[in-house]
């Protein structure tokens, strides 16, 4: 099962409100149990441990195998790539597999004494059961696969999951009726210590890489994991407790088999209903909290939009007032150069005003639709320069692009400069009565957005009029402003001029004009 797509690292799980199993605790349990039993066997103190047909302690080979596997898992978790560490892990797991296979072969085919019998004689009461040998092989294989990494990790978790299920089955059988477990040949000689150590081992295997297995659904930081942690204890403990009560009642002959089955079914059904209702209550509460949060955020967004629109409205009004004052000031001037400078400034302010006006009309505060924006801007310029009277036809080829607010302001000022130049110089140089075409294009390209402004006209037969010093200075200032705007957006300019007109192409990086995702 793939884990949810949540960008949280394993070492951040504790910060999400859950303290995961500590690997060293589980390793300590396995190592402690193994070394304790090895010491007891080495000192010949087995009389201090309870001896029964249930083999309540680990066999020597089992204790040694648990110690070796715990050490191998500890080294696996260090993520060391040193060759001697890898060799040691393979050596430890290989030794465990050889012991398990030898004992399993000796028991299954009855071809001789197993390792424990060879060391402590045939009278030893603790031996490695067939299932224990199988689980040791599962553990060793899963550790080796973990160390291989890559796709082998999923296979390691699959092997460990099978071993974990068998271990849980054994523990449940111990709790309910250990005698019935030992009636099955493959489980004979298995101790409760064996089951506990295997439980710790297989959990350790899963915890080595939490993000690539189903245990993430329990130890992860999401709401689903929190819900699972709340319900799992009840779902595990209650059925086992009910089954234990039924077994106890059967032994004391309190009720017959039919009633036992009915009682167990009713208890399990009741548990499921309670869990479903509890889960529904939690989900409803969480949904209500989410809805309240969404409503609060929506209200905050509306308030923000209202404030932004008010700001844009005030800016628009201020720009209009500034423009009006410029017109009044221009009318009072007699100096042609000053009039031309103020007129150019007025056109730039009008371009800013178009941006503010369109922002007020736009459904999104932070972005503008390129076709509508460019059309409004160019139409205003054409009207201001008397485009219809001067037989100017403007052709637009604008892609459907969303422009970022800052980018739109700068592009608008660039278009204002270029189209104004077309009217000032291209239209003036056209033959009388000829229609002048001004083309404005804004096209989306791979990783870029290209702006093209060009005029096309038939030059006058008469020689051009001489350019005055004031006009040269005005043109120079316009070029400085244009280059400054292009530089702001990291653009590149390409100019082509011939007898039929002038063309300027500017390429901008895509991310400079588009709104942030």
Tab-separated table of N, CA and C in Angstrom, residues 36-49 60 119-120:
chain	number	residue	atom	x	y	z
A	36	UNK	N	19.820	-12.683	28.382
A	36	UNK	CA	19.370	-13.242	29.656
A	36	UNK	C	19.282	-14.761	29.568
A	37	UNK	N	18.649	-15.263	28.516
A	37	UNK	CA	18.506	-16.714	28.394
A	37	UNK	C	19.835	-17.393	28.084
A	38	UNK	N	20.697	-16.726	27.303
A	38	UNK	CA	22.023	-17.300	27.055
A	38	UNK	C	22.813	-17.424	28.359
A	39	UNK	N	22.718	-16.408	29.201
A	39	UNK	CA	23.415	-16.450	30.488
A	39	UNK	C	22.865	-17.572	31.361
A	40	UNK	N	21.551	-17.731	31.374
A	40	UNK	CA	20.937	-18.795	32.181
A	40	UNK	C	21.418	-20.158	31.707
A	41	UNK	N	21.438	-20.348	30.381
A	41	UNK	CA	21.888	-21.644	29.859
A	41	UNK	C	23.380	-21.857	30.133
A	42	UNK	N	24.187	-20.806	29.950
A	42	UNK	CA	25.632	-20.950	30.166
A	42	UNK	C	25.955	-21.239	31.626
A	43	UNK	N	25.202	-20.642	32.555
A	43	UNK	CA	25.439	-20.846	33.991
A	43	UNK	C	24.697	-22.064	34.526
A	44	UNK	N	23.926	-22.715	33.657
A	44	UNK	CA	23.138	-23.882	34.061
A	44	UNK	C	22.188	-23.530	35.214
A	45	UNK	N	21.505	-22.387	35.055
A	45	UNK	CA	20.549	-21.936	36.061
A	45	UNK	C	19.114	-22.096	35.568
A	46	UNK	N	18.878	-23.059	34.734
A	46	UNK	CA	17.539	-23.217	34.155
A	46	UNK	C	16.491	-23.526	35.213
A	47	UNK	N	16.930	-23.963	36.415
A	47	UNK	CA	15.955	-24.290	37.455
A	47	UNK	C	15.237	-23.051	37.986
A	48	UNK	N	15.810	-21.850	37.734
A	48	UNK	CA	15.140	-20.645	38.234
A	48	UNK	C	14.016	-20.201	37.309
A	49	UNK	N	13.947	-20.810	36.113
A	49	UNK	CA	12.888	-20.450	35.177
A	49	UNK	C	11.782	-21.490	35.261
A	60	UNK	N	18.542	-22.288	23.608
A	60	UNK	CA	19.830	-21.613	23.416
A	60	UNK	C	20.020	-21.071	22.000
A	119	UNK	N	24.341	-29.483	21.969
A	119	UNK	CA	25.055	-28.708	22.992
A	119	UNK	C	24.689	-29.115	24.408
A	120	UNK	N	23.393	-29.444	24.640
A	120	UNK	CA	22.931	-29.681	26.007
A	120	UNK	C	22.327	-31.072	26.219
